Structures are given as structure tokens and as C-alpha cells.
Coordinates of C-alpha atoms in Angstrom, one line a residue:
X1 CA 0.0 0.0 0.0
X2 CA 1.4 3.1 -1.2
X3 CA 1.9 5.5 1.8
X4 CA -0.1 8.6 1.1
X5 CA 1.7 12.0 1.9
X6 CA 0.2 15.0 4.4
X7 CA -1.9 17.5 1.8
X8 CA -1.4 21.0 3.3
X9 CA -4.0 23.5 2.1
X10 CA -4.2 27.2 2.9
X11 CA -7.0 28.9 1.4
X12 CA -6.7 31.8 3.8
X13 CA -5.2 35.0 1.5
X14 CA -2.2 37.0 2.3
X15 CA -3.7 40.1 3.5
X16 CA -2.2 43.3 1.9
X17 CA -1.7 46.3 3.6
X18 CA -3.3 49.1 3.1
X19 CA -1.0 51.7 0.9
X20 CA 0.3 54.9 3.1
X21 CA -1.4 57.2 -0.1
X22 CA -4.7 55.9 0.9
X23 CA -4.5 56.6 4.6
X24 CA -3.6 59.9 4.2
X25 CA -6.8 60.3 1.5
X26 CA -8.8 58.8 4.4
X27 CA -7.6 61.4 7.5
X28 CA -7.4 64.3 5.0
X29 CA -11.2 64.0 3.7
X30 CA -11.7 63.1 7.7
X31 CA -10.5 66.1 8.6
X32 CA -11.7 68.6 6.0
X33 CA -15.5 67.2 7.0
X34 CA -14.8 67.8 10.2
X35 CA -13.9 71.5 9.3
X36 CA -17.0 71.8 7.1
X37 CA -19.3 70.7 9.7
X38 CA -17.5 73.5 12.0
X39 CA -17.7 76.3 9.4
X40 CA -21.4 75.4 8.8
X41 CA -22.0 75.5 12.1
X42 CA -20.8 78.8 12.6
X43 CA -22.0 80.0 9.4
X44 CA -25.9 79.2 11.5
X45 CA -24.8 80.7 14.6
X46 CA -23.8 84.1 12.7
X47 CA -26.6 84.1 10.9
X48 CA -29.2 83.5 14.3
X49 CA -27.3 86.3 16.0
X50 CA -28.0 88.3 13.3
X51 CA -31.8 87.4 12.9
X52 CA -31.7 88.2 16.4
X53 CA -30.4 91.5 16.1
X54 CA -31.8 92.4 13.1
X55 CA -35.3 91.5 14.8
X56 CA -34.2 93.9 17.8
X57 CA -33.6 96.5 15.4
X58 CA -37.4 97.0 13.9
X59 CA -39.1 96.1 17.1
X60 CA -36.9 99.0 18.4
X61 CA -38.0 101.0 15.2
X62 CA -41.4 100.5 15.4
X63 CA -41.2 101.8 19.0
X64 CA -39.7 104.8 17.9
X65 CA -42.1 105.3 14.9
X66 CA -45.2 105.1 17.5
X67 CA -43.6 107.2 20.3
X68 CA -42.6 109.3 17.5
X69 CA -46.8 109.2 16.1
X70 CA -47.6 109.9 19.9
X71 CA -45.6 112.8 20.4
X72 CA -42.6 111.8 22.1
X73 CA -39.0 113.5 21.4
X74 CA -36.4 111.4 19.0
X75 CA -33.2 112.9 18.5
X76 CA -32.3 113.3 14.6
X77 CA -28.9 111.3 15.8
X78 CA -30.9 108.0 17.1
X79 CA -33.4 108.8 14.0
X80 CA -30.7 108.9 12.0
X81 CA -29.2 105.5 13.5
X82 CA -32.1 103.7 12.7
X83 CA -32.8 104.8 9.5
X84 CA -29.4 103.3 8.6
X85 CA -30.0 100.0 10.9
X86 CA -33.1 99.6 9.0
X87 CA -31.0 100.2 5.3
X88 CA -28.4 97.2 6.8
X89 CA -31.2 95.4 7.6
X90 CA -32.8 95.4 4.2
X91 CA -30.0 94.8 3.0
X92 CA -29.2 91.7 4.6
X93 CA -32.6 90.5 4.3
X94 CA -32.2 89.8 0.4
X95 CA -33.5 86.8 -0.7
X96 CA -30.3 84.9 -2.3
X97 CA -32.0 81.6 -1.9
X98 CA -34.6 82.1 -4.0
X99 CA -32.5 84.8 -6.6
X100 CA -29.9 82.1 -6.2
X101 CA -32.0 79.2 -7.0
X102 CA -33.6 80.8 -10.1
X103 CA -30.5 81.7 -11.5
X104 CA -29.0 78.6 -11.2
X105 CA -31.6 76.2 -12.4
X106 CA -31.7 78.6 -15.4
X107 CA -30.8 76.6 -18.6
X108 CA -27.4 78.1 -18.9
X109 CA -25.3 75.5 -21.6
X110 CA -24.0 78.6 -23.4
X111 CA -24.1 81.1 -21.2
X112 CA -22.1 82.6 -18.7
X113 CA -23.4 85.1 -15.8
X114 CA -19.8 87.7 -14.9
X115 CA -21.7 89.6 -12.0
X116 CA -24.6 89.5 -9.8
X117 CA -25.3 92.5 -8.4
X118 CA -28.7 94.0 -6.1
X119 CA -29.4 96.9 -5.0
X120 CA -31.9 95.8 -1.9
X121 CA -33.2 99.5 -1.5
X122 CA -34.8 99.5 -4.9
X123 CA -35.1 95.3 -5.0
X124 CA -33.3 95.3 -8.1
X125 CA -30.9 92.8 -10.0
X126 CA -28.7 93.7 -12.1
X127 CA -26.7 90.8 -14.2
X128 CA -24.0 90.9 -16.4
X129 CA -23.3 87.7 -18.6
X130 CA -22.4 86.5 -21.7
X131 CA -23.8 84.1 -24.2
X132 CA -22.8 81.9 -27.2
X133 CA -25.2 83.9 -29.6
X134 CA -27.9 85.9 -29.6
X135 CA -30.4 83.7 -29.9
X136 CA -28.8 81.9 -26.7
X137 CA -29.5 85.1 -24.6
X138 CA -32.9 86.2 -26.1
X139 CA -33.7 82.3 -24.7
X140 CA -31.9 83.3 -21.3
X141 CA -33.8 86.1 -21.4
X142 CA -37.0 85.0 -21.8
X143 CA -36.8 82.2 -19.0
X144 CA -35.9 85.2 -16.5
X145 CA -39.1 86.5 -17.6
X146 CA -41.3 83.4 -17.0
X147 CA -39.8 83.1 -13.7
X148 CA -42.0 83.5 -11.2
X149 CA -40.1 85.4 -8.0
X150 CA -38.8 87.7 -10.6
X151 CA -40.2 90.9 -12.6
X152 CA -40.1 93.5 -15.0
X153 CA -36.8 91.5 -16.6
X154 CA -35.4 94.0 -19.0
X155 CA -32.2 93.8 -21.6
X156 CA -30.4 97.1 -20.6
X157 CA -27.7 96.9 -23.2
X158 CA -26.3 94.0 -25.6
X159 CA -23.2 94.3 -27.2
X160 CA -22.5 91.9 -30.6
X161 CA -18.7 91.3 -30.9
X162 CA -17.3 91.8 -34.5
X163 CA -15.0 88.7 -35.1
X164 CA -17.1 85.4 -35.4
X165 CA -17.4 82.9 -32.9
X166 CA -17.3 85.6 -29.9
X167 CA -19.7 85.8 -27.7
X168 CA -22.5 88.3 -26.9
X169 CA -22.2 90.0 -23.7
X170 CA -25.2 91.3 -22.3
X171 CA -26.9 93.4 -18.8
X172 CA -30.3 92.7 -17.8
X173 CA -31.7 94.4 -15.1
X174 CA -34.6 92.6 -12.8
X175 CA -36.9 93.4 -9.8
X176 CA -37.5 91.0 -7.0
X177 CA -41.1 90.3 -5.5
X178 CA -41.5 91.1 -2.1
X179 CA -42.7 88.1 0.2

């Protein structure tokens, strides 16, 4: 009888290690989640305080408006003062969620906003932007219009470049609604 020999079988896998590159990926998107979460964090404390504040400031304004209605003195200095707390506060009250959100689910392929700027006393947008053609921004255009939170959309100037294949450059000026 022919002696049989010892079979040794090892299914188990030699474990690799993980490469050093990959580690460092790991702590370093760790770490800058970490910091996100803290800036985000802040970013909603600085904007309560300033709710908070800002709410101060008109309940403080009305006050002076009806102690101004019955009679009471207000020096121009604190009138003053709260005429420009009221201006800051309008200001900071713009609605760049919803202006944001319109612009940005705009159908813009070929075209390319340079500067979005408000002016929160009159509730006016004014863009600057360029597009692949005129057509393009006449399209561009014409969403704004459609758009809901926006009104009286107007092309202020256009300005058609001379040499082919350049784009169209372009200022519309927009009012916001109130809500």
C-alpha cells in the first residue's frame, strides 16, 4: 500500500496592507468634513445672532415710529441711526436663496453670468453675462421673464462682438417680489 503523503492546504489570503497614499486620502477627507461641519456650524450661529439683532432693530424701530406718532421727542442722531439700521437690515434681508435658486436652475449651456449685483433699497438685480449667440441670450432672457419670483426683466444693453465665434455680452436688469 502506497503511503499517502500530508496534503497542506491554505485557502486563507495574504492580507495586503493598506497603501500609506490611501490613509492619508482617508484622515485628510476626515479632517476637512470635520472642518466643514464646524464652518457650517458657525455659518448658522452668525446668521441667528444676526436674525436676532436684526429683529431687535425693527421692534426698536417700530417703537420709535409710535412714540414718534404719539408725540414723544427722538433725537435726529438716534433717528438717523435707525434709519441706517433699517437700510443694513434690508440689505441683509435679500432673498439669495430664492434669486440664487432661479439663477442657477436657469438653462445656462451657453451662457455665462460675470456679476450678480442687487441693490436691496430698490429690489433690483442687475446681471451681467455673456452668451454663445444671440439667440442663446434672447432664450436666457425669456426664462428670467417666465420666472415667477422675478419681474419686470429687461435687456439694458447687448453688445455683438465683431469677429465670429465671440460671444455676446449682455446686462439685464430685474426686480425681485417682495414676500
Amino acid at each position: 500500500m502506497a503511503s499517502l503523503q500530508k496534503l497542506d492546504l491554505d485557502f486563507s489570503t495574504e492580507r495586503r496592507k493598506l497603501p500609506s497614499i490611501g490613509v492619508a486620502l482617508l484622515v485628510a477627507g476626515a479632517v476637512a468634513s470635520i472642518y466643514a461641519g464646524v464652518q457650517l456650524s458657525s455659518a448658522y450661529s452668525a446668521r441667528k445672532t444676526q436674525q436676532t439683532v436684526y429683529d431687535a432693530m425693527v421692534l426698536r424701530l417700530h417703537s420709535v415710529k409710535n412714540a414718534d406718532q404719539a408725540g414723544a421727542k427722538v433725537t435726529p442722531a438716534e433717528l438717523q441711526n435707525f434709519k441706517n439700521a433699517a437700510q443694513i437690515a434690508g440689505q441683509l434681508n435679500t432673498p439669495w436663496d430664492r434669486l440664487l435658486k432661479v439663477l442657477e436652475s436657469a438653462p445656462m449651456e451657453h451662457v455665462a453670468l460675470l456679476s450678480v449685483e442687487p441693490v436691496a433699497s430698490r429690489r433690483q438685480l442687475h446681471l451681467v453675462g455673456e452668451a454663445k449667440d444671440l439667440a442663446t441670450m434672447l432664450d436666457y432672457l425669456s426664462y428670467l421673464q417666465d420666472q415667477p419670483g422675478l419681474q419686470r426683466v429687461i435687456l439694458t444693453s447687448h453688445q455683438i462682438q465683431t469677429q465670429p465665434g465671440s460671444p455676446v455680452r449682455f446686462q439685464i436688469q430685474a426686480h425681485w417680489e417682495e414676500r
